[in-house]
Tab-separated table of C-alpha atoms in Angstrom:
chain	number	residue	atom	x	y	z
R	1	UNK	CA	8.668	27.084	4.904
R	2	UNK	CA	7.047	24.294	2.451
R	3	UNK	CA	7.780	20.617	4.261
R	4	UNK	CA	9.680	18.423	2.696
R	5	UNK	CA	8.487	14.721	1.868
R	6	UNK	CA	10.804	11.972	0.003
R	7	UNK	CA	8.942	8.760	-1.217
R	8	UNK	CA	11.289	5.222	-1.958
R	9	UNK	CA	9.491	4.044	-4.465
R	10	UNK	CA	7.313	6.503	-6.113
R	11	UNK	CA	5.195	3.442	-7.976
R	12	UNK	CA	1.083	3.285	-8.615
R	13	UNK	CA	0.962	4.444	-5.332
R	14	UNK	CA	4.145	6.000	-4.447
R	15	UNK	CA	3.346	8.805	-7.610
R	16	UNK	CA	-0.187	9.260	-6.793
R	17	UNK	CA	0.350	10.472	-3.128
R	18	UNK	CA	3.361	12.649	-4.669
R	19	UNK	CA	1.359	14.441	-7.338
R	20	UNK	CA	-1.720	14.889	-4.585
R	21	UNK	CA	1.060	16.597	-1.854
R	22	UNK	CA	2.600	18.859	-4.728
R	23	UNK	CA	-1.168	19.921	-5.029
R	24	UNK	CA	-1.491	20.612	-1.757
R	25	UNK	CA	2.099	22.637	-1.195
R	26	UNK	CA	4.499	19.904	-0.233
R	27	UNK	CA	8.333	20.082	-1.689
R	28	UNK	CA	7.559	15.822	-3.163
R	29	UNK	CA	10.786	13.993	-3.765
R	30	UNK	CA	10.463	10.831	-5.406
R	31	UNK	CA	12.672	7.719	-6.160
R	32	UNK	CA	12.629	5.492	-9.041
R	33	UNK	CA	14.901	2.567	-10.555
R	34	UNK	CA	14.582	3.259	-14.343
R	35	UNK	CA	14.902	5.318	-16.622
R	36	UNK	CA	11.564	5.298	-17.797
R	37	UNK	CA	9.927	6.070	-14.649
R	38	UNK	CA	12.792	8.357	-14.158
R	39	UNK	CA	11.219	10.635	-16.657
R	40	UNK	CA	7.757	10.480	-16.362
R	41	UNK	CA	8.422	11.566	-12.566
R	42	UNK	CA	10.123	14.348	-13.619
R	43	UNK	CA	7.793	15.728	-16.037
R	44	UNK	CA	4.705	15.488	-13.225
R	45	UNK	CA	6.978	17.707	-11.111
R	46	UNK	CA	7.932	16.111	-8.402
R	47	UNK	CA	12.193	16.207	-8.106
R	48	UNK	CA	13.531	12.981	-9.078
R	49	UNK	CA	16.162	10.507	-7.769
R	50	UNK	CA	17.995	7.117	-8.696
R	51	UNK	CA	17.590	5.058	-4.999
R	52	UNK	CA	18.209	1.389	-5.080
R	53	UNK	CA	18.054	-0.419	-1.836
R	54	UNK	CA	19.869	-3.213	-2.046
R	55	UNK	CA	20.948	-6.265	0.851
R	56	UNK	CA	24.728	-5.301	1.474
R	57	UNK	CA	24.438	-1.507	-0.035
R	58	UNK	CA	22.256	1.270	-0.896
R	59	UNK	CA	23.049	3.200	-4.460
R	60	UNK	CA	21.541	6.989	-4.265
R	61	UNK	CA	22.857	9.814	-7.121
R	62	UNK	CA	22.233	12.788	-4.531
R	63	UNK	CA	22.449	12.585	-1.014
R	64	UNK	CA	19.428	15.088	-0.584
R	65	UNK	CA	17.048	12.902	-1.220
R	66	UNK	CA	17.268	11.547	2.627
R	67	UNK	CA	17.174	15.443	3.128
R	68	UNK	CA	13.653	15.823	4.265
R	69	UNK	CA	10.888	15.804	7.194
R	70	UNK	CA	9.148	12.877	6.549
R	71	UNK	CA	10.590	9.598	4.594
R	72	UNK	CA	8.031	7.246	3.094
R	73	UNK	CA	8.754	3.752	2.565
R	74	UNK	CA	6.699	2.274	-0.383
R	75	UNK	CA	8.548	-0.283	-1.990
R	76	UNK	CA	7.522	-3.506	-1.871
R	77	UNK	CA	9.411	-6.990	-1.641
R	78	UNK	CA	10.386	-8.308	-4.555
R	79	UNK	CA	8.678	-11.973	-5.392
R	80	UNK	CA	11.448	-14.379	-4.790
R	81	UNK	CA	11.806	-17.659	-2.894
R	82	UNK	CA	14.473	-16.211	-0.581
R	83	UNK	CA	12.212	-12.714	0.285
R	84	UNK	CA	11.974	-13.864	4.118
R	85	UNK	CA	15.756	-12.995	3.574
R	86	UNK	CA	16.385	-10.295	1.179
R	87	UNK	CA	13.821	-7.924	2.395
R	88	UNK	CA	15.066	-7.122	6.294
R	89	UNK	CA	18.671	-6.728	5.158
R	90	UNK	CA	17.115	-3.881	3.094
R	91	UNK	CA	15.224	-2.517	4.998
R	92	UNK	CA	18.659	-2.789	7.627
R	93	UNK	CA	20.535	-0.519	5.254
R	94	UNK	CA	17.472	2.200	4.895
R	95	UNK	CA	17.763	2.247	8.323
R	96	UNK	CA	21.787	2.597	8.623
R	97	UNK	CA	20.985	5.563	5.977
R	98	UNK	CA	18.122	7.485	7.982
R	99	UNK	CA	19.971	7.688	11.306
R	100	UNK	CA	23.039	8.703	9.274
R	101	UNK	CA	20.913	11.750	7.707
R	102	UNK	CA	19.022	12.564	10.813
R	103	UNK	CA	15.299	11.945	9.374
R	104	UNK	CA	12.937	12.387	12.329
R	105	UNK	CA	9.810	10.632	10.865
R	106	UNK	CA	9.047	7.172	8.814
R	107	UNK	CA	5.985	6.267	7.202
R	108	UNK	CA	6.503	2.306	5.776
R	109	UNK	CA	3.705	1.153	3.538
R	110	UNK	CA	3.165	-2.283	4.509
R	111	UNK	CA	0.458	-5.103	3.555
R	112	UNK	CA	-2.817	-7.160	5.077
R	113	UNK	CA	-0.307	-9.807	4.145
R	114	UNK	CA	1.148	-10.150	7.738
R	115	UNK	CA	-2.125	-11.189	9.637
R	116	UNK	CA	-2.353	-15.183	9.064
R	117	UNK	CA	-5.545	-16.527	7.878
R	118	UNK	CA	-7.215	-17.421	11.130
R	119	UNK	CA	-10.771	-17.560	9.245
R	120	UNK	CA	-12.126	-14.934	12.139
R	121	UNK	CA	-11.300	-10.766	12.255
R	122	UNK	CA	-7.806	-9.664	12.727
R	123	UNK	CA	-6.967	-6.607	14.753
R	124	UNK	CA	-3.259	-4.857	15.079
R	125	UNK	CA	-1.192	-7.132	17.465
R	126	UNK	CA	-3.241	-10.335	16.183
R	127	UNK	CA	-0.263	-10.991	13.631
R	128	UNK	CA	0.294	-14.903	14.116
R	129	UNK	CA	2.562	-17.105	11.609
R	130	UNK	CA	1.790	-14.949	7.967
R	131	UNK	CA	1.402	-17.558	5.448
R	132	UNK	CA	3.174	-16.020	2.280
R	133	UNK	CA	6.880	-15.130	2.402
R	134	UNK	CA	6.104	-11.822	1.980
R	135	UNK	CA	3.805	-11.172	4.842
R	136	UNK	CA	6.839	-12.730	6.755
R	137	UNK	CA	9.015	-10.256	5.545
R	138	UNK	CA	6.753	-7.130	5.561
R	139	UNK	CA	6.111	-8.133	9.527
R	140	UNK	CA	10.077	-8.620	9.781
R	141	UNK	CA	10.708	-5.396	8.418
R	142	UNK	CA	8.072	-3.275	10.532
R	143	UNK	CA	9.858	-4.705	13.672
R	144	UNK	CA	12.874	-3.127	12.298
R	145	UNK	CA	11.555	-0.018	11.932
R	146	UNK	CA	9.145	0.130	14.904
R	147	UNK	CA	12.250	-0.897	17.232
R	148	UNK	CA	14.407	2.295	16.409
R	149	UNK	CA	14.006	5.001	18.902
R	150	UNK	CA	16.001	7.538	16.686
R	151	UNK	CA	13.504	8.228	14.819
R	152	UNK	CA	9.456	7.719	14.732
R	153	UNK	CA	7.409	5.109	12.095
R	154	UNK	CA	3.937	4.423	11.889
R	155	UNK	CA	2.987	1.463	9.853
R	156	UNK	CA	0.373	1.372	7.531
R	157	UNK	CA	-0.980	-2.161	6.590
R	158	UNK	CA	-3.049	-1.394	3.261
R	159	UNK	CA	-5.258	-4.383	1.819
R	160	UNK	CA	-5.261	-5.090	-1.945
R	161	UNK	CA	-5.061	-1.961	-3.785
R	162	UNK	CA	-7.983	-1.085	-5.961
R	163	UNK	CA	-8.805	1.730	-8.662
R	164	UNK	CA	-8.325	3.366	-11.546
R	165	UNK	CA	-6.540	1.415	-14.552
R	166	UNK	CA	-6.523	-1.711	-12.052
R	167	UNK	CA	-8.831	-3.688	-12.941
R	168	UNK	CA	-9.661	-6.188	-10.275
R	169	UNK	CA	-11.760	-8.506	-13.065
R	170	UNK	CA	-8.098	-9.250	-14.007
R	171	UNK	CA	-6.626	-10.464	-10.644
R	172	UNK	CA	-8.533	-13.967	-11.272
R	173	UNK	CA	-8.243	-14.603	-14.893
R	174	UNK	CA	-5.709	-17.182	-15.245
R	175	UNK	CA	-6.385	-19.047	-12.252
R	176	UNK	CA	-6.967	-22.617	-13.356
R	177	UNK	CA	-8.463	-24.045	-10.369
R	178	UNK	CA	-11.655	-23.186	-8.937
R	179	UNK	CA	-11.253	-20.152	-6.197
R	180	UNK	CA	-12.627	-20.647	-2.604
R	181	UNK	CA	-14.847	-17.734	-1.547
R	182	UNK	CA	-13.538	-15.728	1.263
R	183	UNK	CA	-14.212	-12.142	2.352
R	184	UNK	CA	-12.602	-9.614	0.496
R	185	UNK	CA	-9.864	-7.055	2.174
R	186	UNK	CA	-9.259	-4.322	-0.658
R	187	UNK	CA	-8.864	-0.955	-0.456
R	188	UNK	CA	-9.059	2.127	-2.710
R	189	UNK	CA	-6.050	4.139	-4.226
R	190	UNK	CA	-8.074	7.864	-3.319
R	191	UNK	CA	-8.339	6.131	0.275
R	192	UNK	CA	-4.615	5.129	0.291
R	193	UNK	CA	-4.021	9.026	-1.264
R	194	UNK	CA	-6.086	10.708	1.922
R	195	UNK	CA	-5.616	8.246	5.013
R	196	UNK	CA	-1.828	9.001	4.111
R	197	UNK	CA	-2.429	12.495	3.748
R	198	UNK	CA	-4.558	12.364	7.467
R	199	UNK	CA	-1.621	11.104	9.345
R	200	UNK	CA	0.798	13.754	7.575
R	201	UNK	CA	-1.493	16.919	8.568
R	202	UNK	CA	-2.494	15.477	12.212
R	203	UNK	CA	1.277	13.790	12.909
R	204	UNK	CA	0.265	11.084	14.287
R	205	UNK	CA	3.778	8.903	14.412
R	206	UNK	CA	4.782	5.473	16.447
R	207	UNK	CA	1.262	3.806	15.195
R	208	UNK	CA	0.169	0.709	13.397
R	209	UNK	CA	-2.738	0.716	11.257
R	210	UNK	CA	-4.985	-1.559	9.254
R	211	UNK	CA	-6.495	0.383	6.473
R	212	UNK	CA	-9.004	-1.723	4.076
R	213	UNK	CA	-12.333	-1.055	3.262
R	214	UNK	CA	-14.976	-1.024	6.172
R	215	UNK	CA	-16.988	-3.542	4.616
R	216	UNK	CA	-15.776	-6.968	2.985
R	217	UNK	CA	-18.204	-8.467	0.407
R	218	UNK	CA	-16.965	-12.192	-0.399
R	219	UNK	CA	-14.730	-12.681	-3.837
R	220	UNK	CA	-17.702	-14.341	-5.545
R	221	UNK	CA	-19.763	-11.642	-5.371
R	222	UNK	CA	-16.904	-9.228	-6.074
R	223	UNK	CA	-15.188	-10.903	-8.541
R	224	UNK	CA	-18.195	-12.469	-10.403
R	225	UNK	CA	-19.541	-8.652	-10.840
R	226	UNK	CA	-16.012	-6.877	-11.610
R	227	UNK	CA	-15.899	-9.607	-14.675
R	228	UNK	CA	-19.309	-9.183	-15.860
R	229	UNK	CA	-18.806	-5.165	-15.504
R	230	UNK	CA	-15.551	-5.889	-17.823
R	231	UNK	CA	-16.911	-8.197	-20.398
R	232	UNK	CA	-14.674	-10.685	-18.953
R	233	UNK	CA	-15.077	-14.919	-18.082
R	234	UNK	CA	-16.538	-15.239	-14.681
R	235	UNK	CA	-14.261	-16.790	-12.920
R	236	UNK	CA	-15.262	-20.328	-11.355
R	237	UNK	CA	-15.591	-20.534	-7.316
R	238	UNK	CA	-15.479	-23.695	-5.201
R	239	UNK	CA	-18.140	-24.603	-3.322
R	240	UNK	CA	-15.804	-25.077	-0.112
R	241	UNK	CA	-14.947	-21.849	2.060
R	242	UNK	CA	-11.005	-21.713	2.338
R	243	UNK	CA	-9.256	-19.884	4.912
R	244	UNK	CA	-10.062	-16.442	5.238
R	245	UNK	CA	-9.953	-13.292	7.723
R	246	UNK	CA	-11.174	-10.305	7.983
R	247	UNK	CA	-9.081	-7.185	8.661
R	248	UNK	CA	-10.613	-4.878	10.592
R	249	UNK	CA	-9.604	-0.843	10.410
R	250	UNK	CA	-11.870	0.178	12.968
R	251	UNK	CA	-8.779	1.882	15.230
R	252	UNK	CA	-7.301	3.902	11.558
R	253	UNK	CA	-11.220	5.076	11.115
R	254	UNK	CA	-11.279	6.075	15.245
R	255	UNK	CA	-8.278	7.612	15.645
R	256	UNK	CA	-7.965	9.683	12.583
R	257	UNK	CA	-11.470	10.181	12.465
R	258	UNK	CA	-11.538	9.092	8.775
R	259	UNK	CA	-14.678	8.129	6.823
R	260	UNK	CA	-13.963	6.149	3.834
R	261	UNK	CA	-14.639	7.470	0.034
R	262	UNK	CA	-15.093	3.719	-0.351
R	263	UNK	CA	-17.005	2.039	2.406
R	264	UNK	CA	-17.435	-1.053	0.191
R	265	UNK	CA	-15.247	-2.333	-2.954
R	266	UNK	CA	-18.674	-2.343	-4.145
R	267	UNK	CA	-18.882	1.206	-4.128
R	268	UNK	CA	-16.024	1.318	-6.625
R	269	UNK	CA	-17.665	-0.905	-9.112
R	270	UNK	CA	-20.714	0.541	-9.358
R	271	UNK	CA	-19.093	3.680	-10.467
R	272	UNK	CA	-17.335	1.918	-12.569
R	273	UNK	CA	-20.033	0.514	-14.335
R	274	UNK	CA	-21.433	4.113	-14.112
R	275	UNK	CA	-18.773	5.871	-16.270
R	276	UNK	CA	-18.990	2.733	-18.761
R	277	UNK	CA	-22.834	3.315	-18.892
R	278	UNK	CA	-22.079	7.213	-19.869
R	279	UNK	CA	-19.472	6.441	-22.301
C-alpha cells in the first residue's frame, strides 16, 4: 500500500514537498486556508482540505485529513505582538487532534530563529533566550511536541529559505538604515524538498535538526551580489559587525548522510546569474 502523508500548511514549501512525494508515489494531502490556494492545490493533484488551527479550536471540513502515517507541520506563526502567546495554544490543539486520530509520526518545520545570537556557532541544545517573538514561540512549540510520548516528532530547524521566484536581492530593499554584516544562515528550497524526503525514506523520528547551508558567506557579500545579479540598489552595510551566529548542520549532514545541492548560497546565485546569462 502507497503511505499516506498530510501537510498543515501546504505553502512555498508545504506544496513543493507535496508535488515532489506525489512524484515519487506518496498518497499527499494538503491543507490550505483560502480559496485560492484551495484550488491551485487541487489542480497539482494533491487531495485538498480546509484546516485552520486556531488558539481555543481547530476548524477541519473532513476528518481524514488527520488520517495518515506521517503529519507535517509547516505553518508558521503568524507576525503579531502577542505570537509568544498565540502560537503554543495552537500548536496545544494540533496536538489534542493527533492523539485523538492516532497519528504515529510528526514532522514540525521549525526556524534558525530559536538559537539567540551569541555571535559564535550554534549547535542543537545551544538554544539560549531567542531574540524575536517568534523564535520564542517556534522553541515553545517544539517542546510541546517533543514532550508527547504518544506519538514521535523530529524537528527540523530550516534557515532562511532561498530559491526559485524568491529573490533574496529583495529581502533588503526597504531597509532604511545601514545593515550590519553578519554570516548568512539560508538554505535552499530543493534542499528543504530532499533533507525532508531523507528522513521520510530512512524514518528517522524523535530528532532535532539544524538544516542551513554548510557554508555561510557574510550578507555583504551575499546581498551586494544577489542585487547586482537583479539589477537592483545595493543595499548599504555598516561598517560595525552586529550580532551574529552561525548555525551549524553538521549532525543533519552526519546522520542522514546528506550532501547538500547547495553547499553555499553562493552556489544558488551563480546559477542564477547563469540562466539570466542564457536568456
Amino acid at each position: 500500500m502507497r503511505k499516506t502523508i498530510s501537510i498543515l500548511g501546504c505553502g512555498w514549501l508545504g506544496t513543493a514537498l507535496g508535488k515532489s512525494l506525489l512524484r515519487q508515489g506518496w498518497k499527499v494531502k494538503g491543507s490550505t486556508t483560502t480559496t485560492q490556494s484551495y484550488n491551485k492545490l487541487e489542480l497539482s493533484g494533491i487531495s485538498t482540505f480546509y484546516v485552520k488551527v486556531k488558539a481555543r479550536s481547530l476548524e477541519v471540513d473532513y476528518n481524514s485529513f488527520f488520517n495518515t502515517d506521517v503529519l507535517v507541520v509547516a505553518f508558521p506563526p503568524t507576525r503579531t505582538r502577542c505570537v509568544e502567546d498565540s502560537f503554543p495554544p495552537k500548536i496545544e490543539q494540533l496536538i489534542a487532534k493527533i492523539k485523538e486520530v492516532g497519528v504515529k509520526k510528526v514532522l514540525f518545520v521549525s526556524s534558525t530563529s530559536v538559537y539567540e545570537s551569541v555571535n559564535a556557532e550554534v549547535v542543537e541544545g545551544q538554544e539560549g533566550s531567542p531574540e524575536k517573538t517568534s523564535g520564542k514561540a517556534l522553541l515553545a512549540a517544539e517542546q510541546l511536541l517533543l514532550s508527547c510520548s504518544e506519538f514521535k516528532t523530529t524537528v527540523l530547524r530550516f534557515g532562511g529559505l532561498i530559491g526559485y521566484d524568491r529573490n533574496p536581492a529583495r529581502f533588503v530593499q526597504n531597509k532604511k538604515e545601514p545593515l550590519f554584516d553578519a554570516p548568512v544562515n539560508l538554505i535552499h528550497r530543493d534542499d528543504c524538498v530532499n533533507i525532508i524526503t531523507q528522513i521520510l525514506e530512512k524514518n528517522i523520528w524523535g530528532e532535532v535538526f539544524n538544516a542551513v547551508c554548510p557554508e555561510h558567506p557574510g550578507r555583504n557579500e551575499f546581498y551586494a551580489r544577489a542585487a547586482k545579479i537583479s539589477e537592483l540598489p545595493v543595499p548599504v552595510f555598516s561598517k560595525e559587525h552586529g550580532p551574529f551566529k552561525i548555525v551549524n548542520s553538521n549532525k543533519l549532514i552526519q546522520q542522514l548522510q546528506y550532501s547538500f545541492v547547495y553547499n553555499s548560497p553562493m552556489d544558488y546565485l551563480k546559477e542564477v546569474e547563469e540562466w539570466a546569462y542564457r536568456i
